[in-house]
XYZ file of C-alpha atoms in Angstrom:
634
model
C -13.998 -20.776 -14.441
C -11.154 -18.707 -12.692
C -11.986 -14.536 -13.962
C -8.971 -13.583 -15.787
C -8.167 -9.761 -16.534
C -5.170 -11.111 -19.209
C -5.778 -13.285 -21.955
C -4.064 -13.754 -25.106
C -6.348 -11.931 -26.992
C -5.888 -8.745 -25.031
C -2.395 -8.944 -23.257
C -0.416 -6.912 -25.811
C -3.539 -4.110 -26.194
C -2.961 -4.405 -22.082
C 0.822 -4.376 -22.119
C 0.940 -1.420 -24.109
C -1.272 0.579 -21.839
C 0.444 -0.647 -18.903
C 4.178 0.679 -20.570
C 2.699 3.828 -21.674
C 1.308 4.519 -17.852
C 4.240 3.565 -16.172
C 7.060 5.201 -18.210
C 5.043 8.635 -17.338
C 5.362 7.486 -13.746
C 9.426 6.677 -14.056
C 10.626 10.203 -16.479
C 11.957 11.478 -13.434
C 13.630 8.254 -11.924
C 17.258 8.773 -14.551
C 17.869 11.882 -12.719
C 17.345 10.214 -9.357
C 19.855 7.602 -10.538
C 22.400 9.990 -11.693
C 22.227 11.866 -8.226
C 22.029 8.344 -6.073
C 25.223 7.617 -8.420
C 26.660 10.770 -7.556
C 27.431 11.245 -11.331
C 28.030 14.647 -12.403
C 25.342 16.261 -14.743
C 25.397 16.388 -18.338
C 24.048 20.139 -18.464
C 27.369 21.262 -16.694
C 29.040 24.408 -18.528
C 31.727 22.894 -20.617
C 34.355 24.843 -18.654
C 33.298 24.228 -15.374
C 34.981 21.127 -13.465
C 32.621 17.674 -13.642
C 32.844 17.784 -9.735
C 29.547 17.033 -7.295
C 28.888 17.045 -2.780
C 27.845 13.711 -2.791
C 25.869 13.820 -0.493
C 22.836 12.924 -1.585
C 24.632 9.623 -3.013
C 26.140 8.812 0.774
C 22.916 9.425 2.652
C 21.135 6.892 0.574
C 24.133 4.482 0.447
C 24.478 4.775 4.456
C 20.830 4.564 5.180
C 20.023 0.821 4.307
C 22.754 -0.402 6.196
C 22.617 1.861 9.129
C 18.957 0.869 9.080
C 18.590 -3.079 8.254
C 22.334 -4.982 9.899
C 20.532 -8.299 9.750
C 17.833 -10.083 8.190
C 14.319 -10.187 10.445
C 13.079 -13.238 12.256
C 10.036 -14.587 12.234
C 7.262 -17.511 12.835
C 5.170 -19.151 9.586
C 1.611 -20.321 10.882
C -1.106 -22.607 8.598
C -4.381 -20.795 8.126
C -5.960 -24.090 9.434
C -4.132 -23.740 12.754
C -2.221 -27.039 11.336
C 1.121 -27.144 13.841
C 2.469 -29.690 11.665
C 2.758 -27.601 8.523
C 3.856 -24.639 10.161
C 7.006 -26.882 11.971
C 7.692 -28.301 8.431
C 7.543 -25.153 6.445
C 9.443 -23.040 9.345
C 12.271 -25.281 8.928
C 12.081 -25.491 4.795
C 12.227 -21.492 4.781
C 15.271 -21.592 7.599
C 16.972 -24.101 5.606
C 16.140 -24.842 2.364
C 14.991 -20.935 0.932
C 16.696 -18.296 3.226
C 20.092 -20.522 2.339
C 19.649 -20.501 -1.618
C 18.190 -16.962 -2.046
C 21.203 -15.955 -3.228
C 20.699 -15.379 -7.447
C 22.525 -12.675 -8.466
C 23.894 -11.601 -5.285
C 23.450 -12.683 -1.660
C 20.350 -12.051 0.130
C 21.368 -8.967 2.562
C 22.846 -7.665 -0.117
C 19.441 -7.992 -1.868
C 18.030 -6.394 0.964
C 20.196 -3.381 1.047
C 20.113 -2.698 -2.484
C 16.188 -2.789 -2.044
C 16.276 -0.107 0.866
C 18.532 2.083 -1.675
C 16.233 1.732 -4.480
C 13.251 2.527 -2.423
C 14.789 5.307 -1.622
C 16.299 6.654 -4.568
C 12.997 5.631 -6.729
C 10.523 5.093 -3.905
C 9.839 1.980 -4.647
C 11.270 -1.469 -5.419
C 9.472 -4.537 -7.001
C 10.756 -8.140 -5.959
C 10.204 -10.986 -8.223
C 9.856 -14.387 -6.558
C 11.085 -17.059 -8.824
C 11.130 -21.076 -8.419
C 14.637 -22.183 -9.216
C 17.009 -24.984 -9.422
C 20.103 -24.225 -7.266
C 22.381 -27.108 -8.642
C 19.907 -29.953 -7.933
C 18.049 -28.246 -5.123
C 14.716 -26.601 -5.962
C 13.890 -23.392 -4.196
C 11.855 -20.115 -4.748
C 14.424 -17.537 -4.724
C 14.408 -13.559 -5.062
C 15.117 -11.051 -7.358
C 15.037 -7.462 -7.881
C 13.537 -6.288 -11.466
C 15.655 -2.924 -12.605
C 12.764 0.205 -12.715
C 12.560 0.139 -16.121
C 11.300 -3.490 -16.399
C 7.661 -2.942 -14.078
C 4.844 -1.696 -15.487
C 2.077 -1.297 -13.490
C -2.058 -1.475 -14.290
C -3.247 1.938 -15.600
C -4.945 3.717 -12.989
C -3.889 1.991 -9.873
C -2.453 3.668 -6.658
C 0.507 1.026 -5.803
C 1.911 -1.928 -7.001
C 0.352 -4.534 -4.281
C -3.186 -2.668 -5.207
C -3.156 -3.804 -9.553
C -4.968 -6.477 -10.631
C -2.072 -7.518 -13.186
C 1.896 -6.452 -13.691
C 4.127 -7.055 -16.754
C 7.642 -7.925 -16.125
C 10.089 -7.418 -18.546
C 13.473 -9.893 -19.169
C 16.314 -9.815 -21.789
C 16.773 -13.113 -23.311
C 19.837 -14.314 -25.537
C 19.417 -16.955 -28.630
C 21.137 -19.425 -26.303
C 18.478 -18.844 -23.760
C 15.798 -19.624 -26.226
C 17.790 -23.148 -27.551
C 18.723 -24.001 -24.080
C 14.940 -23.589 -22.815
C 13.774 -25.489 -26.180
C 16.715 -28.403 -25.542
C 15.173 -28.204 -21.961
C 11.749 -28.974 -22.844
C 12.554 -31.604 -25.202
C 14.410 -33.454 -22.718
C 11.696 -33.761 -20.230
C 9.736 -34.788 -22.949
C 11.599 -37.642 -23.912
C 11.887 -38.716 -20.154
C 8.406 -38.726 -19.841
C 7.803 -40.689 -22.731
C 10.647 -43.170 -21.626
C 8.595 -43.489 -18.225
C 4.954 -44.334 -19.948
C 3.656 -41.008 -19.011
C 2.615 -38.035 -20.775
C 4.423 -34.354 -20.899
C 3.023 -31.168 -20.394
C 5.313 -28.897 -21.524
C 5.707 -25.282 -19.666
C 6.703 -23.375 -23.052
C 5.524 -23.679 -26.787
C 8.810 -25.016 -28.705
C 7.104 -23.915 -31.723
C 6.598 -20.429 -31.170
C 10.437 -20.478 -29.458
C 11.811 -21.172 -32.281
C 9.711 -18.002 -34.270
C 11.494 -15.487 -31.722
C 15.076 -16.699 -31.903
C 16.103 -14.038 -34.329
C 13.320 -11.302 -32.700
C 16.635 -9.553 -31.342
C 16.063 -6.062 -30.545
C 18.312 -3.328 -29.259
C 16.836 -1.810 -25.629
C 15.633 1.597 -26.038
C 16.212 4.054 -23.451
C 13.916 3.279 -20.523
C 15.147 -0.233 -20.657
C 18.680 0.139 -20.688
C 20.413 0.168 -17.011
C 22.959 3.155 -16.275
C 26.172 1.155 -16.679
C 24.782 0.135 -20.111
C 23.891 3.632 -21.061
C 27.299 5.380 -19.383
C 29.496 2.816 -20.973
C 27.992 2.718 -24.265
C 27.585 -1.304 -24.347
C 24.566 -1.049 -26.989
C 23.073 -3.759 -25.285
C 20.015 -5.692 -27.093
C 18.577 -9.208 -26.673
C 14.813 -10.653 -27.165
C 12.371 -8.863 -25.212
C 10.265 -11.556 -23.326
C 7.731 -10.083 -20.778
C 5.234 -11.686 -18.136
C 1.961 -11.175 -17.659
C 1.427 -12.107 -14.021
C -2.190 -11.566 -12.706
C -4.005 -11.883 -9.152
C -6.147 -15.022 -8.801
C -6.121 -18.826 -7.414
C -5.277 -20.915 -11.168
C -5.443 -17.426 -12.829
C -2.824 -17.913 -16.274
C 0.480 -15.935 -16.426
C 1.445 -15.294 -19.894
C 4.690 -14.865 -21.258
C 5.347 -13.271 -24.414
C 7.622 -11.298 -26.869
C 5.774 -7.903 -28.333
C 8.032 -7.544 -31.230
C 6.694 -10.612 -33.179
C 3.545 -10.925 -30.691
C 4.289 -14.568 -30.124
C 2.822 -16.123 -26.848
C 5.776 -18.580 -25.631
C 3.861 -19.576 -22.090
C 0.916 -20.151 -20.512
C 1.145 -20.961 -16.448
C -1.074 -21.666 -13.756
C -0.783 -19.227 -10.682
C -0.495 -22.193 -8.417
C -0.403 -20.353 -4.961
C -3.379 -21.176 -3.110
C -3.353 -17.260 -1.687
C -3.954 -16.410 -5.543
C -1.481 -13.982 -5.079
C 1.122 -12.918 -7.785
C 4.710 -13.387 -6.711
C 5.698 -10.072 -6.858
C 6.127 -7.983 -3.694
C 7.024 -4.177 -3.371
C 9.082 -2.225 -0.408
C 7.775 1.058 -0.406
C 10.189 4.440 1.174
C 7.464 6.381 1.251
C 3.364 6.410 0.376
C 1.830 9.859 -0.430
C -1.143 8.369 -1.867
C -0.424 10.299 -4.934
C 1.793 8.351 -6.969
C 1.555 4.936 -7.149
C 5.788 4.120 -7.321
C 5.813 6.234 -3.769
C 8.214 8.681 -2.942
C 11.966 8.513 -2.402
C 14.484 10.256 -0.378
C 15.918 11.929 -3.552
C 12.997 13.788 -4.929
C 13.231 15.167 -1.691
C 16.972 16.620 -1.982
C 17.277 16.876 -5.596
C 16.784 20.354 -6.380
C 18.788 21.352 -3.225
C 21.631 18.844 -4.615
C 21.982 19.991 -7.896
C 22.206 23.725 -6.278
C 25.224 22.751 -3.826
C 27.177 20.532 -6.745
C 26.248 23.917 -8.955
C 27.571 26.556 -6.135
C 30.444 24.056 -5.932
C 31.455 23.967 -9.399
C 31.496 27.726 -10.040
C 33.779 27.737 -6.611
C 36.146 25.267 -8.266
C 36.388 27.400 -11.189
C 36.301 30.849 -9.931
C 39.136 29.446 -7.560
C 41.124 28.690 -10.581
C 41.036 31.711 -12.237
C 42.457 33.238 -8.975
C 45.236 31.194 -8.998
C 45.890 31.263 -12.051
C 44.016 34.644 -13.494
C 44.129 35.683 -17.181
C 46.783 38.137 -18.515
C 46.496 40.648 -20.415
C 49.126 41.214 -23.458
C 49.925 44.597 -24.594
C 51.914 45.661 -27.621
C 53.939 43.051 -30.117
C 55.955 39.992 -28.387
C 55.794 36.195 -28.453
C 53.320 35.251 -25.526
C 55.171 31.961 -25.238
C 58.122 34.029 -23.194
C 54.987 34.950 -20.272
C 55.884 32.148 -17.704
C 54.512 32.946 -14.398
C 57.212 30.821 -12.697
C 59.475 32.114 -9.447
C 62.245 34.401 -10.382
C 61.038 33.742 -13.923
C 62.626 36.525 -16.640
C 60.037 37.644 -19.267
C 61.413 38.750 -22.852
C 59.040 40.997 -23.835
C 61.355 42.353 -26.503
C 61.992 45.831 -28.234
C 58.859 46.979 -28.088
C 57.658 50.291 -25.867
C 53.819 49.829 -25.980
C 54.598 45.857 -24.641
C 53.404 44.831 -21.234
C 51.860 42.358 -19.757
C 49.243 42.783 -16.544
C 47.098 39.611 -14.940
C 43.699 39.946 -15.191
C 42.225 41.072 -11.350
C 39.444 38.304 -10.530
C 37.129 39.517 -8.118
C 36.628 36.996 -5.259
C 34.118 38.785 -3.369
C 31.541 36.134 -4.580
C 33.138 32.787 -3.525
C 34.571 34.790 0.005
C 31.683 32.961 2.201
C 31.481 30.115 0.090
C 32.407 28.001 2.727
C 29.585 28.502 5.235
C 27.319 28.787 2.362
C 28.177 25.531 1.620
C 27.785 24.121 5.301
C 24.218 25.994 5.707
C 23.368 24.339 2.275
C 23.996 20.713 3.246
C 22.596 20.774 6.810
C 19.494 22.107 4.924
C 19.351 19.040 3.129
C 20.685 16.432 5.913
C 17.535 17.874 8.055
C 15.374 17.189 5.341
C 16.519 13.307 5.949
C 17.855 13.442 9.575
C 21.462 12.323 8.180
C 23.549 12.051 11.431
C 26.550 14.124 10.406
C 28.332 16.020 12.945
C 31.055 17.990 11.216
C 28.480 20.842 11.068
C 28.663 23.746 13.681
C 25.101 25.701 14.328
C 27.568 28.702 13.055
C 26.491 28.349 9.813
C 23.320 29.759 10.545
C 21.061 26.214 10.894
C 20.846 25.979 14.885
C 19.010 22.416 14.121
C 22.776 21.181 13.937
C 25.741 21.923 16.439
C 28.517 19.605 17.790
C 27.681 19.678 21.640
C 26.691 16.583 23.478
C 22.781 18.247 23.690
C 22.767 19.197 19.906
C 24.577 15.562 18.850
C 21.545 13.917 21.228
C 18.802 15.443 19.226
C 19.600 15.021 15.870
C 20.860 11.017 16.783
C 17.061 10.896 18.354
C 15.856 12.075 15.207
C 17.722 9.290 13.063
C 16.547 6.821 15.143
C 12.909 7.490 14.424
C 13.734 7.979 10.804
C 15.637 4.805 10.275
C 13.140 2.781 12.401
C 10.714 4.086 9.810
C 12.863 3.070 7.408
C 13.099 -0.712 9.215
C 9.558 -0.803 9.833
C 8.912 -0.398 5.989
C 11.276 -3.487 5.285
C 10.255 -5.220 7.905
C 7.025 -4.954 6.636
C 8.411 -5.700 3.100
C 9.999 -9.105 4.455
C 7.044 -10.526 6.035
C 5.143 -10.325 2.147
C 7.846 -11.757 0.470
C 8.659 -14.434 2.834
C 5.319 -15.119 3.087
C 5.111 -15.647 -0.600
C 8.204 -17.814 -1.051
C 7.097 -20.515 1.315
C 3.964 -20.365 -0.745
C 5.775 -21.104 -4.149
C 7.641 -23.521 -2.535
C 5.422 -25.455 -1.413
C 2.755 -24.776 -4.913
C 5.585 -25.471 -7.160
C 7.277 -28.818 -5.289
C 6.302 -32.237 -6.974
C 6.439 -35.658 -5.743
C 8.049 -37.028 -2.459
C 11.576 -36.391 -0.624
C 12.930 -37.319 2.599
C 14.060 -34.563 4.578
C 16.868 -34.517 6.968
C 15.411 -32.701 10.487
C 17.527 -30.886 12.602
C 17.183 -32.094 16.027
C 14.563 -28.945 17.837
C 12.078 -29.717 15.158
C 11.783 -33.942 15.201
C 11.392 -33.079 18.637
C 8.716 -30.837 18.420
C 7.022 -32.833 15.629
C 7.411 -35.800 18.144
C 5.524 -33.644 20.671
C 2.652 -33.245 18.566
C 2.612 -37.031 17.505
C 2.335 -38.092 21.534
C -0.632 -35.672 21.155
C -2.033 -37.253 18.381
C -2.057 -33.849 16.551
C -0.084 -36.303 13.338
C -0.319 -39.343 12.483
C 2.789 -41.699 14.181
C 5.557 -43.069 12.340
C 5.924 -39.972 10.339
C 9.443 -39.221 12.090
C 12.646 -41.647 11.818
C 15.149 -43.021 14.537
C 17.795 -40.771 12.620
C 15.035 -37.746 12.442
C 13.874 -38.081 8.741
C 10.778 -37.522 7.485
C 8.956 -38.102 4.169
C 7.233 -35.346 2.414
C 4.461 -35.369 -0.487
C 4.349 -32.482 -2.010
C 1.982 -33.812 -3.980
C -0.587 -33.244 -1.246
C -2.191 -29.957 -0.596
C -0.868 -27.412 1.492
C -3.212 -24.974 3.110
C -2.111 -21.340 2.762
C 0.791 -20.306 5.399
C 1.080 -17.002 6.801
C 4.367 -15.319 7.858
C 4.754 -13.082 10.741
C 7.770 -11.263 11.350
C 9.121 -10.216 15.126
C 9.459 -6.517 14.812
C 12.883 -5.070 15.786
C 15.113 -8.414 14.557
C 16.406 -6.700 11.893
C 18.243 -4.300 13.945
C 21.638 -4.928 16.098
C 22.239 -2.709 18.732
C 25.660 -1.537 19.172
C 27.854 -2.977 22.287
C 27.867 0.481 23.804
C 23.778 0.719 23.422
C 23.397 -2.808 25.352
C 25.860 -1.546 27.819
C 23.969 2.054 28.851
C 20.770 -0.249 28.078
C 21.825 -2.678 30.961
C 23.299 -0.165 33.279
C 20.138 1.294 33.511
C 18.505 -1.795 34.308
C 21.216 -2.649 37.178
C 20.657 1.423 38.559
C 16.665 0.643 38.602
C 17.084 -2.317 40.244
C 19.660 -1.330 42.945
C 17.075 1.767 43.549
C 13.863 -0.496 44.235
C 13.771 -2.188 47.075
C 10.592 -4.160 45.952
C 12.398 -5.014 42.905
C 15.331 -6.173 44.409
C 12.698 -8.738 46.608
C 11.096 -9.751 43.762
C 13.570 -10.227 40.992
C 15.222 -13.824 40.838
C 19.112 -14.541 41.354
C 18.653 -15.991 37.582
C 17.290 -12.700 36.536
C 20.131 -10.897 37.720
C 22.448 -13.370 36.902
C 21.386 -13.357 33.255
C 21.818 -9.258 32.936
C 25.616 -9.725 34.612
C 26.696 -12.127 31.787
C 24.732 -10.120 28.781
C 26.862 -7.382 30.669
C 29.732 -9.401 30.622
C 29.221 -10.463 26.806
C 28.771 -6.522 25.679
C 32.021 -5.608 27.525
C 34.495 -6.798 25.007
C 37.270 -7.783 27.834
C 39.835 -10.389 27.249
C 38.872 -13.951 28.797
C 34.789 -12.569 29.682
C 34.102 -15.895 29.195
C 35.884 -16.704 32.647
C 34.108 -13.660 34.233
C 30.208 -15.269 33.234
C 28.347 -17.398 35.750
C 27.330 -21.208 34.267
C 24.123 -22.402 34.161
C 25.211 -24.843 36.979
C 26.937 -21.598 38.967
C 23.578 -20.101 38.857
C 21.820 -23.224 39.961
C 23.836 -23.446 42.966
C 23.054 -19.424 43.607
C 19.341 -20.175 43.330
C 19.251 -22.930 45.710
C 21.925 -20.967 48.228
C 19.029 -18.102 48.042
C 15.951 -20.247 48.078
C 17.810 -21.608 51.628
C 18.514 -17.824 52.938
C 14.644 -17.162 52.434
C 13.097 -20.185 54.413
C 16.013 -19.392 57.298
C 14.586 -15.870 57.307
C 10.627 -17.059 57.752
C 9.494 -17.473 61.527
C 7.857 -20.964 61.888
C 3.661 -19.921 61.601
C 4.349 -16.326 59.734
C 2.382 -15.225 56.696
C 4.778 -15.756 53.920
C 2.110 -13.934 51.995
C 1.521 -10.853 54.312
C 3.198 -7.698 53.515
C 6.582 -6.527 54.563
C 6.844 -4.110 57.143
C 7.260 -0.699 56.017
C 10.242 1.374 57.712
C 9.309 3.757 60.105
C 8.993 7.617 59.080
C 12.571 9.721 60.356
C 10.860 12.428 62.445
C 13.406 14.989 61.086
C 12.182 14.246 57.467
C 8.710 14.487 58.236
C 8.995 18.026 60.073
C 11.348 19.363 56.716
C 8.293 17.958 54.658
C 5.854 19.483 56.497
C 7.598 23.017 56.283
C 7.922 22.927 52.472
C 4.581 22.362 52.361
C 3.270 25.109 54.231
C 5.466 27.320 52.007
C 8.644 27.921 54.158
C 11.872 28.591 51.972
C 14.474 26.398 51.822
C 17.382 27.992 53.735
C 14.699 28.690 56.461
C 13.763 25.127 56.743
C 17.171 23.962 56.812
C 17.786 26.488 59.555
C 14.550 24.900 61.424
C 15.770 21.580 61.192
C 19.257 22.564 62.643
C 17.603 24.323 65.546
C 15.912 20.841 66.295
C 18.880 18.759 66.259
C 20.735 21.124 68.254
C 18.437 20.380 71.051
C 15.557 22.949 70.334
C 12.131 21.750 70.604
C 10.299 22.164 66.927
C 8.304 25.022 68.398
C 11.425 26.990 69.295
C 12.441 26.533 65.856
C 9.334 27.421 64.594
C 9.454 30.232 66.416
C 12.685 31.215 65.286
C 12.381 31.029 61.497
C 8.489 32.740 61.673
C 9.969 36.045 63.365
C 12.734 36.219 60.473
C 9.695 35.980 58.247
C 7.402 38.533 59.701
C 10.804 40.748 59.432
C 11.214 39.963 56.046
C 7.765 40.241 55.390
C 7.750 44.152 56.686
C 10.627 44.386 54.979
C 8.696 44.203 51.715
């Protein structure tokens, strides 16, 4: 029997320690929000303006897509080395769950909003969910708000607990549509002879339609709590616990009602919940984001900045000061403006003097402030002069070179960690595809993978007759799948920019014009390949006319396969090494002279001796008596 750390008699005793543990661990994260938001703080003075940098809000916005510009690549392999499950279940994930992982928003999206969470929170769960996507079945992602994780007491991450709850907001026409649901599938069952297991307990649905609760505070998102929506619904959370056939139990803790028992079907025993990480500090077990790094320096700059705005309007428009008896409606500070200030001979009026002194250097206080906090996350933002008094920033091309070189290790950090992220969770999806499928479907192939299943059918690595004239293929889900591994090719999710595959090539053209070996060595292909990437990168009207053809190239290959055999003497060693270039006397003598010490002007006054006609130990003779002179001399 299958160890299980939740069962129904202890899940709520276990839920309950889990909420308590984690909503310690999340206090700080509504603050992160706000700044990540770039919403204004509710402790601001009453008369100070609700005004804030923003920075902190466009570094994090900026950094997942500066970082991530395309989904990663990669290869899916069977833990039994099977060929034929890894071709099947590469082309399921290209085309039947990368296509529909689109529930609630589409999947980069998904994958951007993940990087800005991690950042902003340091850490983002992702739920993997079997769904129906109008008739096709596919497991799908999602992205759990904060406030709906809780974690196992006492663990150091997410991927390290034994069990997580997961928390959803369900409507009474969820529960009757899941009850109608159930009911159906019971009927059809019955209508086929066969007997249905049902996935929830109608019974205990029906107890929890009316188990409506409002969200408290933790649970409520920030447009529900900054628009006031009130928002409530019936709590229904998830058990979900590691383990092959280990039970996850759904439940509602306000009436205590257990509405599902399921069978962790993936053969890893895995739950399907993954985690991208910002930042692990071993410490705490959500990791650490960007913002706890900047958010006391934020709040200070959108504080200095609101105490600017509002000392700067009480310069321009300063207090006055009313003396004697008058109507202070007639004061209108206006242009040629007449003031009534009546009969009066105490009555005056004076504005009040504001003393600026304090906001005089706001502005490179400001600009010292913020590349404070941009080198804290090597943010590349040039519109900051070394001036200020930070010489880590500057706007020269040596000063813009460094800090871009920092950003680039930073946000590869930043893709390795997602890349990293994407290889679990795609890992897991083909695994709760395949777990979760039933019965038997023909599958349409595309035309690369019937051949390469044909390939392994000539080999007898399948058995034959599997594939179809028109490329179709019957599956049995049915069967079992061994476990399938996912490994991503590092770098995919990045696109360089046309300029950085132009200097990238250019360099490659300069090293190969410089090496004569090279240039021996390297295939017409080769080169012809790097002129038409050059070609593609250049952006110039009708490149497609300036790129060689496959059959061009051919022809260029042959023409230089001829030029080589013409070149070969009948009976030479095609092998034996070319002949090296003889050593240029001249050279050799200039070498010869640095070595023993000689300076440069003298040695270039040697080697003009010598080609004048002078023997080398005339010139030697020369150049040694200016350097005994200059020796005495000293």
């Amino acid at each position: 029997m299958v160890f299980s750390y939740l069962t129904k008699d202890n899940i709520f005793t276990k839920f309950e320690q889990s909420r308590q543990y984690t909503e310690l661990l999340t206090a700080p994260f509504p603050e992160y929000s706000r700044l990540a938001r770039n919403k204004p703080s509710e402790k601001i003075k009453r008369e100070h303006p609700k005004v804030t940098d923003g920075t902190a809000a466009g570094i994090v916005r900026k950094l997942s897509r500066r970082s991530v510009q395309q989904l990663p690549t990669g290869v899916i392999e069977s833990e039994k080395d099977d060929d034929y499950n890894s071709i099947l279940a590469e082309f399921i994930y290209l085309n039947r769950i990368l296509p529909n992982a689109n529930e609630e928003y589409d999947l980069i999206q998904k994958a951007w909003t993940i990087i800005e969470n991690g950042a902003t929170f340091g850490s983002q769960a992702v739920y993997t969910p079997f769904l129906d996507h109008d008739g096709v079945f596919s497991s799908d992602m999602t992205l759990p708000y904060w406030g709906d994780i809780f974690l196992q007491k006492g663990k150091k991450s997410g991927p390290a607990s034994d069990y997580v709850f997961m928390r959803t907001w369900w409507q009474d026409t969820d529960v009757e549509a899941t009850i109608e649901r159930e009911k159906t599938l019971a009927k059809k069952a019955k209508m086929r002879g066969e007997k249905y297991v049902g996935q929830y307990d109608i019974a205990a649905l029906e107890r929890i339609k009316e188990a409506i609760t409002k969200k408290d505070d933790k649970a409520q998102t920030p447009s529900e709590a900054d628009l006031n929506l009130n928002p409530e619904g019936i709590e229904i959370v998830t058990g979900f616990q590691k383990g092959v056939k280990a039970k996850f139990i759904t439940f509602n803790p306000a009436t205590e009602e257990v509405i599902r028992e399921k069978e962790n079907k993936d053969p890893r025993g895995k739950m399907p919940i993954d985690w991208y990480y910002y930042d692990l500090d071993g410490s705490n077990p959500l990791g650490r984001g960007l913002i706890e790094l900047i958010a006391p320096l934020q709040n200070l700059i959108d504080s200095d900045m609101q105490m600017y705005q509002y000392n700067r309007a009480l310069s321009l428009g300063p207090p006055i000061k009313k003396k004697g008896k008058f109507n202070k409606r007639n004061i209108v500070f206006a242009p040629n403006a007449v003031i009534d200030m009546g009969d009066d001979p105490n009555a005056d009026i004076e504005a009040l003097s504001i003393d600026t002194t304090g906001i005089a250097n706001y502005a490179n206080i400001y600009g010292l402030q913020k590349s404070q906090m941009l080198n804290l996350v090597s943010s590349p933002d040039t519109s900051i002069s070394s001036e200020v008094g930070n010489p880590g920033f500057g706007r020269t091309p040596t000063a813009i070179k460094t800090q871009n070189n920092n950003v680039s290790v930073d946000d590869n950090a930043v893709r390795k960690g997602f890349e990293a992220f994407f290889e679990n969770w795609s890992e897991t999806s083909i695994n709760v595809y395949f777990a979760e499928r039933r019965g038997k479907e023909v599958l349409q192939l595309d035309e690369e993978t019937a051949s390469r299943l044909r390939e392994l059918e000539a080999e007898g690595k399948m058995p034959p007759g599997k594939i179809s004239e028109q490329n179709e293929i019957l599956v049995d889900y049915d069967e079992a799948t061994p476990k399938l591994k996912f490994r991503i090719n590092a770098q995919t999710s990045k696109v360089n920019s046309e300029q950085a595959q132009l200097e990238a090539l250019d360099l490659l053209v300069q090293t190969l014009d410089g090496s004569p070996s090279l240039t021996a060595v390297v295939p017409i292909g080769k080169k012809v390949e790097v002129w038409n990437s050059i070609v593609a990168n250049s952006a110039v009207e009708g490149s497609d006319d300036l790129k060689i053809s496959k059959k061009e190239m051919e022809e260029l290959m042959q023409a230089q396969m001829a030029q080589q055999a013409q070149q070969i003497p009948v009976g030479e060693d095609v092998n034996a090494l070319p002949e090296q270039p003889p050593i240029d006397p001249m050279q050799q003598f200039a070498s010869e002279l640095y070595d023993a010490g000689v300076p440069e002007d003298l040695v270039t006054e040697a080697v003009q001796l010598v080609q004048k006609g002078y023997s080398e130990d005339e010139a030697l003779g020369s150049i040694m008596g200016v350097l005994e002179q200059e020796t005495a001399n000293d």
